[in-house]
Coordinates of C-alpha atoms and ligand atoms in Angstrom, one line a residue:
M1 CA 99.8 115.1 81.3
E2 CA 102.9 114.3 79.2
Q3 CA 104.7 117.4 80.8
F4 CA 103.6 116.2 84.2
I5 CA 105.0 112.6 83.7
Q6 CA 108.3 114.2 82.3
Q7 CA 108.9 115.7 85.6
F8 CA 110.1 112.1 86.7
D9 CA 112.7 112.0 84.1
C10 CA 116.1 111.5 85.3
D11 CA 119.3 111.6 83.4
V12 CA 121.7 109.5 85.5
T13 CA 124.7 111.2 83.3
K14 CA 123.7 114.5 84.3
M15 CA 123.5 114.2 88.1
H16 CA 126.9 115.1 88.8
D17 CA 126.0 117.9 91.3
V18 CA 123.9 115.4 93.2
S19 CA 126.7 113.2 93.7
H20 CA 129.1 116.0 94.5
H21 CA 126.7 117.2 97.2
M22 CA 126.3 113.4 98.4
L23 CA 130.1 112.9 98.9
Q24 CA 130.2 116.2 101.0
T25 CA 127.3 115.0 103.0
M26 CA 128.9 111.7 103.6
K27 CA 131.9 113.4 104.8
S28 CA 130.3 115.8 106.9
G29 CA 128.4 112.6 108.4
L30 CA 131.7 110.7 109.1
A31 CA 133.0 113.8 110.9
G32 CA 129.9 114.1 113.0
K33 CA 129.4 117.4 111.7
G34 CA 125.5 116.8 110.7
G35 CA 123.8 116.8 107.5
S36 CA 121.2 114.2 105.9
L37 CA 123.5 111.2 106.2
M38 CA 123.9 109.5 109.6
M39 CA 126.9 107.5 108.6
I40 CA 126.7 105.3 111.4
P41 CA 129.5 103.1 112.6
S42 CA 128.7 99.5 112.9
F43 CA 131.5 98.2 115.1
T44 CA 132.0 95.2 112.6
D45 CA 133.9 94.5 109.5
T46 CA 133.2 91.9 106.8
P47 CA 133.8 88.2 108.2
S48 CA 137.1 86.3 107.9
G49 CA 135.8 83.2 106.8
N50 CA 136.2 80.5 109.4
E51 CA 133.3 80.9 111.9
S52 CA 131.4 77.5 113.2
G53 CA 128.6 77.0 115.5
V54 CA 124.8 77.3 116.0
F55 CA 123.2 80.6 115.8
L56 CA 119.8 82.4 116.0
A57 CA 119.3 85.1 113.6
V58 CA 116.3 87.5 114.4
D59 CA 115.5 89.6 111.6
F60 CA 113.3 92.7 112.3
G61 CA 112.7 94.6 109.1
G62 CA 110.0 96.5 107.4
T63 CA 107.2 94.0 107.0
N64 CA 108.2 90.8 108.3
L65 CA 109.8 89.5 111.5
R66 CA 111.8 86.3 110.8
C67 CA 113.8 83.8 113.0
L68 CA 116.4 81.6 111.7
L69 CA 118.4 78.9 113.1
I70 CA 121.6 78.2 111.3
K71 CA 124.6 75.8 111.9
T72 CA 127.8 77.2 110.3
E73 CA 130.9 75.3 109.6
L74 CA 133.9 77.4 108.5
N75 CA 131.5 80.1 107.2
T76 CA 129.4 78.0 105.2
I77 CA 125.9 77.4 106.0
R78 CA 125.2 73.6 106.8
N79 CA 121.8 73.8 108.0
K80 CA 119.0 76.0 108.6
V81 CA 115.3 76.2 109.7
Q82 CA 113.3 79.5 109.5
R83 CA 109.8 81.1 110.3
S84 CA 108.5 84.5 109.5
M85 CA 105.1 86.7 110.5
V86 CA 104.1 89.9 109.4
L87 CA 104.4 92.9 111.6
D88 CA 102.0 96.0 111.7
P89 CA 103.9 99.1 111.6
K90 CA 100.9 100.6 113.7
I91 CA 102.1 98.6 116.7
P92 CA 101.4 101.1 119.3
T93 CA 104.1 100.7 122.0
G94 CA 107.5 99.1 122.4
E95 CA 106.3 96.8 125.1
I96 CA 103.8 95.1 122.9
L97 CA 106.5 95.2 120.0
F98 CA 109.1 93.6 122.0
S99 CA 107.0 91.1 123.7
T100 CA 105.7 89.9 120.5
I101 CA 109.3 89.4 119.0
A102 CA 110.2 87.6 122.4
S103 CA 107.1 85.4 122.2
F104 CA 108.0 84.6 118.5
I105 CA 111.4 83.7 119.3
V106 CA 110.3 81.3 122.0
E107 CA 107.9 79.6 119.9
F108 CA 110.2 79.2 117.1
L109 CA 112.9 77.6 119.5
E110 CA 110.1 75.3 121.1
E111 CA 109.2 74.2 117.6
N112 CA 112.9 73.3 116.6
K113 CA 114.3 72.1 119.9
S114 CA 115.8 69.0 117.9
F115 CA 118.0 71.5 116.3
L116 CA 119.5 72.5 119.3
E117 CA 120.1 69.2 120.9
P118 CA 121.8 69.2 123.3
R119 CA 120.6 72.6 124.4
P120 CA 123.5 75.0 124.4
E121 CA 124.3 77.0 127.7
V122 CA 124.0 80.0 125.5
L123 CA 122.5 80.5 122.1
P124 CA 124.1 83.4 120.5
V125 CA 121.8 85.6 118.6
G126 CA 122.5 88.1 115.6
F127 CA 119.8 90.9 115.6
T128 CA 119.0 92.7 112.6
F129 CA 117.1 95.8 113.5
S130 CA 116.4 97.5 110.4
F131 CA 116.0 101.1 111.5
P132 CA 118.6 104.0 112.4
I133 CA 120.4 102.6 115.6
Q134 CA 123.1 104.7 117.4
Q135 CA 125.7 101.6 118.0
T136 CA 127.6 101.7 121.0
S137 CA 129.3 98.5 120.6
I138 CA 128.6 95.4 118.5
A139 CA 125.8 94.2 120.7
S140 CA 124.1 97.4 122.0
G141 CA 122.7 100.4 120.6
K142 CA 119.8 103.0 120.8
L143 CA 116.9 103.6 118.4
I144 CA 117.6 107.0 116.9
M145 CA 114.4 107.4 115.3
W146 CA 111.6 105.0 113.7
T147 CA 111.2 104.9 109.8
K148 CA 108.9 103.4 107.4
E149 CA 106.0 104.7 109.3
F150 CA 106.6 102.5 112.4
V151 CA 105.1 104.1 115.8
A152 CA 105.6 102.0 118.6
S153 CA 106.0 104.4 121.5
G154 CA 108.9 104.1 124.3
V155 CA 111.5 102.7 122.3
V156 CA 113.5 105.9 120.7
G157 CA 116.5 106.5 122.8
K158 CA 116.5 103.2 124.4
D159 CA 118.7 100.3 123.7
V160 CA 116.9 97.6 121.9
V161 CA 119.0 94.8 123.0
E162 CA 118.1 95.6 126.4
L163 CA 114.5 95.8 125.6
L164 CA 114.6 92.4 123.9
H165 CA 116.6 90.5 126.6
A166 CA 114.2 92.0 129.2
E167 CA 111.4 90.2 127.3
L168 CA 113.3 87.1 127.0
A169 CA 114.1 87.0 130.9
K170 CA 110.2 87.4 131.5
R171 CA 110.1 84.0 129.5
K172 CA 112.9 82.4 131.3
Y173 CA 115.1 82.7 127.8
E174 CA 118.0 84.3 129.4
W175 CA 120.2 81.9 127.7
V176 CA 119.1 83.1 124.4
K177 CA 121.6 86.2 124.0
V178 CA 122.2 88.8 121.5
V179 CA 126.0 89.0 120.8
A180 CA 125.5 91.1 117.3
L181 CA 123.3 93.7 116.7
C182 CA 123.2 94.9 112.9
N183 CA 121.4 96.8 110.2
D184 CA 120.0 94.9 107.3
T185 CA 122.3 96.4 105.1
V186 CA 125.5 95.2 107.0
G187 CA 123.8 91.7 107.2
T188 CA 123.5 91.9 103.3
L189 CA 127.1 93.1 103.0
C190 CA 128.6 90.1 105.4
A191 CA 126.4 87.4 104.0
S192 CA 127.6 88.3 100.5
T193 CA 131.1 88.1 101.1
T194 CA 131.6 84.4 100.9
E195 CA 130.3 83.9 97.7
H196 CA 131.6 87.5 96.4
P197 CA 134.9 88.3 98.2
T198 CA 135.1 91.6 96.4
A199 CA 131.8 92.9 98.0
K200 CA 132.1 96.2 99.6
I201 CA 128.6 97.8 99.4
G202 CA 125.4 96.5 100.8
V203 CA 122.1 97.9 99.6
I204 CA 118.3 97.3 100.7
L205 CA 115.7 98.2 98.1
G206 CA 112.5 96.9 100.0
T207 CA 109.9 98.5 102.2
G208 CA 112.7 101.0 103.1
S209 CA 116.1 101.8 101.5
N210 CA 119.5 102.1 102.7
A211 CA 123.2 101.2 102.0
C212 CA 126.4 100.3 103.9
Y213 CA 129.9 100.1 102.9
Q214 CA 133.4 99.4 104.1
E215 CA 135.1 102.4 105.2
R216 CA 138.7 103.0 106.6
M217 CA 138.9 103.7 110.2
E218 CA 141.0 106.5 109.8
A219 CA 138.2 108.3 107.6
I220 CA 135.5 107.9 110.3
T221 CA 136.8 111.0 112.3
K222 CA 133.8 110.8 114.5
I223 CA 134.9 107.7 116.1
N224 CA 138.5 108.5 116.3
Q225 CA 137.8 112.0 118.3
E226 CA 135.9 109.9 120.7
G227 CA 138.8 107.8 121.2
A228 CA 136.8 104.6 120.4
S229 CA 139.7 103.4 118.3
S230 CA 142.3 104.1 120.9
S231 CA 144.1 100.7 120.8
S232 CA 148.0 100.2 121.1
S233 CA 148.2 99.5 117.3
S234 CA 150.6 101.0 115.1
S235 CA 149.7 103.8 112.8
S236 CA 150.1 101.4 109.6
E237 CA 147.8 98.8 111.5
A238 CA 145.3 101.5 112.1
A239 CA 145.3 102.6 108.5
S240 CA 144.5 99.4 107.3
K241 CA 141.8 98.7 109.5
K242 CA 137.9 99.0 108.3
M243 CA 134.6 99.2 109.7
I244 CA 131.3 99.0 107.9
I245 CA 129.5 102.0 107.9
N246 CA 125.6 102.1 108.0
M247 CA 124.8 105.3 105.7
E248 CA 120.9 105.5 106.5
W249 CA 120.9 106.8 102.9
G250 CA 117.1 107.1 103.1
G251 CA 117.6 110.2 105.1
Y252 CA 119.6 111.9 101.9
D253 CA 117.9 115.0 100.9
G254 CA 119.7 116.2 97.8
F255 CA 118.1 114.6 95.1
P256 CA 115.4 116.5 93.1
S257 CA 111.9 116.3 94.0
T258 CA 108.5 117.3 92.6
P259 CA 105.3 118.9 94.4
E260 CA 103.8 115.5 94.7
D261 CA 107.1 114.2 96.3
D262 CA 106.3 117.2 98.8
E263 CA 102.6 116.1 99.3
V264 CA 103.8 112.3 100.0
N265 CA 106.3 114.0 102.3
H266 CA 103.5 115.9 104.2
M267 CA 101.2 112.6 104.4
T268 CA 103.9 110.8 106.3
R269 CA 105.0 110.6 110.1
K270 CA 108.7 111.8 109.4
Q271 CA 107.9 115.0 107.7
G272 CA 110.9 116.5 106.0
Q273 CA 113.1 113.3 106.8
Q274 CA 113.8 110.2 104.7
R275 CA 113.4 112.2 101.5
L276 CA 115.2 109.6 99.4
E277 CA 113.4 106.6 101.0
K278 CA 110.3 108.3 99.8
M279 CA 111.3 108.6 96.5
V280 CA 112.8 105.2 96.2
S281 CA 111.2 102.5 98.6
G282 CA 108.3 100.1 98.6
R283 CA 106.6 101.8 101.6
Y284 CA 106.2 105.1 99.7
L285 CA 105.9 104.5 95.8
P286 CA 102.4 103.4 95.9
M287 CA 101.4 106.6 97.9
L288 CA 103.5 108.6 95.3
V289 CA 101.3 106.9 92.7
R290 CA 98.0 107.6 94.5
V291 CA 99.0 111.3 94.7
C292 CA 99.9 111.5 91.3
M293 CA 96.7 109.9 90.0
N294 CA 94.4 112.1 91.9
K295 CA 96.3 115.3 90.7
C296 CA 95.6 113.9 87.0
I297 CA 91.9 113.2 87.8
R298 CA 91.6 116.9 89.4
C299 CA 93.2 118.4 86.4
G300 CA 90.9 116.5 84.0
W301 CA 93.8 114.8 82.4
I302 CA 92.3 111.3 82.7
L303 CA 89.0 109.6 83.5
N304 CA 86.9 112.7 82.1
C305 CA 84.6 110.1 81.0
F306 CA 83.1 109.4 84.7
D307 CA 81.5 111.8 87.3
Q308 CA 84.0 113.2 89.8
E309 CA 82.1 112.0 92.5
K310 CA 81.8 108.4 91.2
I311 CA 85.5 108.3 91.2
G312 CA 86.0 109.9 94.6
V313 CA 89.4 109.7 96.0
W314 CA 91.3 107.2 93.8
D315 CA 92.7 104.7 96.2
K316 CA 91.0 106.3 99.2
N317 CA 91.5 103.1 101.4
E318 CA 95.4 103.0 100.5
E319 CA 95.4 99.2 99.2
L320 CA 97.6 99.8 96.3
S321 CA 100.6 97.5 96.3
L322 CA 103.8 97.9 94.3
I323 CA 103.5 94.7 92.8
E324 CA 100.1 95.7 91.1
I325 CA 101.8 98.8 89.9
G326 CA 104.3 96.5 88.1
K327 CA 101.6 94.5 86.7
V328 CA 100.0 97.9 85.1
E329 CA 103.2 99.1 84.0
H330 CA 103.9 95.7 81.9
D331 CA 100.4 95.3 80.6
R332 CA 101.2 95.0 77.0
S333 CA 98.0 93.6 75.9
P334 CA 96.1 95.1 72.9
N335 CA 93.1 96.6 75.0
M336 CA 95.1 96.8 78.5
D337 CA 92.1 94.9 80.3
M338 CA 94.0 94.4 83.1
A339 CA 95.1 97.8 83.6
R340 CA 91.4 99.0 83.0
S341 CA 90.2 96.7 85.8
F342 CA 92.9 97.9 87.8
I343 CA 92.1 101.7 87.4
I344 CA 88.4 101.1 88.4
R345 CA 89.1 98.8 91.3
F346 CA 90.3 102.1 93.3
C347 CA 87.3 104.3 92.3
E348 CA 84.5 104.9 94.8
D349 CA 82.1 103.2 92.2
K350 CA 83.4 99.9 91.1
S351 CA 80.6 99.5 88.6
L352 CA 81.9 102.1 86.4
D353 CA 82.4 100.7 82.9
K354 CA 86.2 100.0 82.3
N355 CA 85.7 100.2 78.6
A356 CA 84.8 103.8 78.7
I357 CA 88.2 104.9 79.4
P358 CA 90.0 106.1 76.1
L359 CA 92.9 103.5 75.4
H360 CA 95.5 106.4 75.1
E361 CA 94.4 107.5 78.8
V362 CA 95.4 103.8 79.9
V363 CA 98.5 104.4 78.3
L364 CA 99.4 107.5 80.0
I365 CA 98.5 106.0 83.2
R366 CA 101.0 103.1 82.4
S367 CA 103.8 105.6 81.4
L368 CA 103.1 107.5 84.8
F369 CA 103.6 104.3 86.8
H370 CA 106.7 103.5 84.8
A371 CA 108.4 106.7 85.2
I372 CA 107.8 106.7 88.9
V373 CA 109.4 103.3 89.1
V374 CA 112.1 104.1 86.7
R375 CA 113.2 107.2 88.7
S376 CA 113.2 105.1 91.7
A377 CA 115.8 102.8 90.2
R378 CA 117.9 105.6 88.7
Y379 CA 118.0 107.5 91.8
A380 CA 119.2 104.3 93.8
A381 CA 121.7 103.8 91.0
V382 CA 123.0 107.4 91.2
A383 CA 123.6 106.8 94.8
I384 CA 125.3 103.6 94.4
S385 CA 127.5 105.0 91.8
T386 CA 128.4 107.9 94.2
L387 CA 129.4 105.6 97.0
I388 CA 131.5 103.6 94.6
Q389 CA 133.1 106.6 93.5
H390 CA 133.9 107.4 97.3
I391 CA 135.4 104.0 97.7
V392 CA 137.6 104.2 94.7
T393 CA 138.6 107.8 95.2
T394 CA 139.6 107.4 98.9
G395 CA 140.5 103.8 99.5
E396 CA 143.1 101.5 98.2
Q397 CA 143.2 100.6 94.4
L398 CA 140.5 98.1 93.4
E399 CA 140.4 95.7 90.5
E400 CA 136.8 94.8 91.1
L401 CA 134.1 95.9 93.5
T402 CA 130.7 94.0 94.2
V403 CA 127.5 95.7 95.3
A404 CA 125.3 93.3 97.0
I405 CA 121.5 94.1 96.9
D406 CA 118.6 92.8 98.5
G407 CA 114.7 93.9 99.1
S408 CA 111.4 93.3 97.8
V409 CA 111.7 96.2 95.2
Y410 CA 114.9 95.0 93.7
H411 CA 113.8 91.4 93.6
K412 CA 110.0 91.6 92.8
H413 CA 109.4 94.8 90.6
I414 CA 109.8 93.4 87.0
G415 CA 112.2 95.4 84.9
Y416 CA 113.7 97.2 88.1
K417 CA 117.0 95.4 88.3
E418 CA 117.6 95.7 84.7
E419 CA 117.0 99.4 85.0
L420 CA 119.1 99.6 88.1
H421 CA 122.0 97.7 86.6
A422 CA 122.2 99.5 83.3
S423 CA 121.9 102.9 85.0
V424 CA 124.7 102.2 87.7
D425 CA 126.9 101.1 84.9
K426 CA 126.1 104.4 82.7
C427 CA 126.3 106.7 85.9
C428 CA 129.9 104.9 86.9
K429 CA 131.2 105.7 83.4
S430 CA 130.0 109.6 83.7
L431 CA 131.7 109.9 87.3
M432 CA 135.3 110.3 88.1
M433 CA 136.7 106.7 89.2
G434 CA 140.3 107.4 89.3
P435 CA 142.9 106.4 86.5
T436 CA 142.0 102.8 86.6
P437 CA 138.2 102.2 87.5
P438 CA 137.4 99.1 88.8
E439 CA 135.1 96.5 87.1
V440 CA 131.7 96.7 89.1
H441 CA 129.4 93.9 89.7
V442 CA 126.1 94.4 91.1
V443 CA 124.4 91.4 92.4
G444 CA 121.1 90.3 93.8
T445 CA 121.4 88.4 97.1
Q446 CA 118.6 86.8 99.1
D447 CA 117.9 86.3 102.7
G448 CA 121.2 88.2 103.5
S449 CA 119.9 90.4 106.3
G450 CA 119.2 87.2 108.4
L451 CA 122.0 85.2 107.4
G452 CA 124.5 88.0 107.8
A453 CA 123.3 88.7 111.4
A454 CA 124.2 85.0 112.3
I455 CA 127.3 85.3 110.5
I456 CA 128.2 88.5 112.6
A457 CA 127.1 87.0 115.6
A458 CA 129.5 84.0 114.7
V459 CA 132.5 86.2 114.3
Q460 CA 131.9 87.8 117.9
V461 CA 131.8 84.3 119.4
A462 CA 134.9 83.3 117.6
H463 CA 136.6 86.4 119.1
Ligands
BGC501 C1 116.0 102.1 107.8 C2 117.1 101.6 107.6 C3 116.9 100.4 106.9 C4 116.1 100.6 105.6 C5 115.9 99.3 104.9 C6 115.5 102.4 106.4 O1 113.9 103.1 106.8 O2 116.1 103.5 108.2 O3 117.7 101.3 108.8 O4 118.2 99.6 106.4 O5 115.1 101.1 105.8 O6 115.2 98.2 105.6

């Protein structure tokens, strides 16, 4: 079993091949030549800092749907109210999904009427849609595919802003208008720049995983070819222009995987896609733990003390959560009672005696969980460091660079942050960062995806 656990080991200082391959894949994505990184232009740059007004942010991410009403003054948030609800990825159709979102918005605005007094003619909305969207402008974009096991039919290929506007119109809420559509990574980056002006990268490590960064316009050759940047600006002006790129790095397929990762991949809807996301994010890590536990049980490495039928398929009902995995990982009590109860809870027969499990097996299980989570943090760190390398070797000289990170895995999983920060540090030192490498800061941000959408909406209105 020790050997089995070792396959999740990852030395971030020895991942140069992966970094190199990822850089090539980024370039290919920017040139529109395919590969596993979509590199989607966001049609926005980081905000300039003097946007004011009242805005609605609608944040549709992996687990929750959130609405926030925000009053900004010179880019500072003066006041906000918010509400959220859980969204089931199994919602079967786009019609139900968008009607749920629109009804939620209407209820929320009804509840917070006083915030809007007098009612504006148009309430500008920043709509965060945390799935791969082919943006055609700042306020329109078509869903390329669902990720994170969402299934709603009839949405892929459609403009999600139009779908939302249609549902709002049915409810006589035409005055609520999306002026900016953005990915959660883009929102996170834009929300962080007020506090961290050197922020260049936004990362989500939550139910799903992804990153965005500020790219030079001239490097986004797929836009240049399509003539979208054909303005009358001079070439030096064009060279200084920037746009945020949504990488959709969850799709990156260059990291080493194990047979258990392949098994998880086969259990999911998007087989062969979102390979990095399936090794890193909160939607998939519990699946990987389940697959590994069942493999260890089948091989007789653990829980030999019980009849196989009494164990059954461990975590058959797929109830395991990442938070619980974290608790086991950090159970340092002498007899590891919490971890023992946890192991039995996911067996078929819940009356099995937890104290029959030899202590060394419980310790091995804890090591397995830890190895899986640490690998997630290290893969994310390698991806972040590679992105930093790209920015500093292709762009202007930077003295400092900030990476803004949000998401439940990053914030809630005990020890994850520390592992990630230490690994980014190590990995950056081992990669070529030019003659004068910048000082890198990795900072956690909260609420970024919602606030960022409102800020981007504010920028649009100001324009
Ligand atoms: C989506 C991305 C999103 C990420 C984090 C991924 O599954 O494809 O668009 O940014 O999850 O929410």
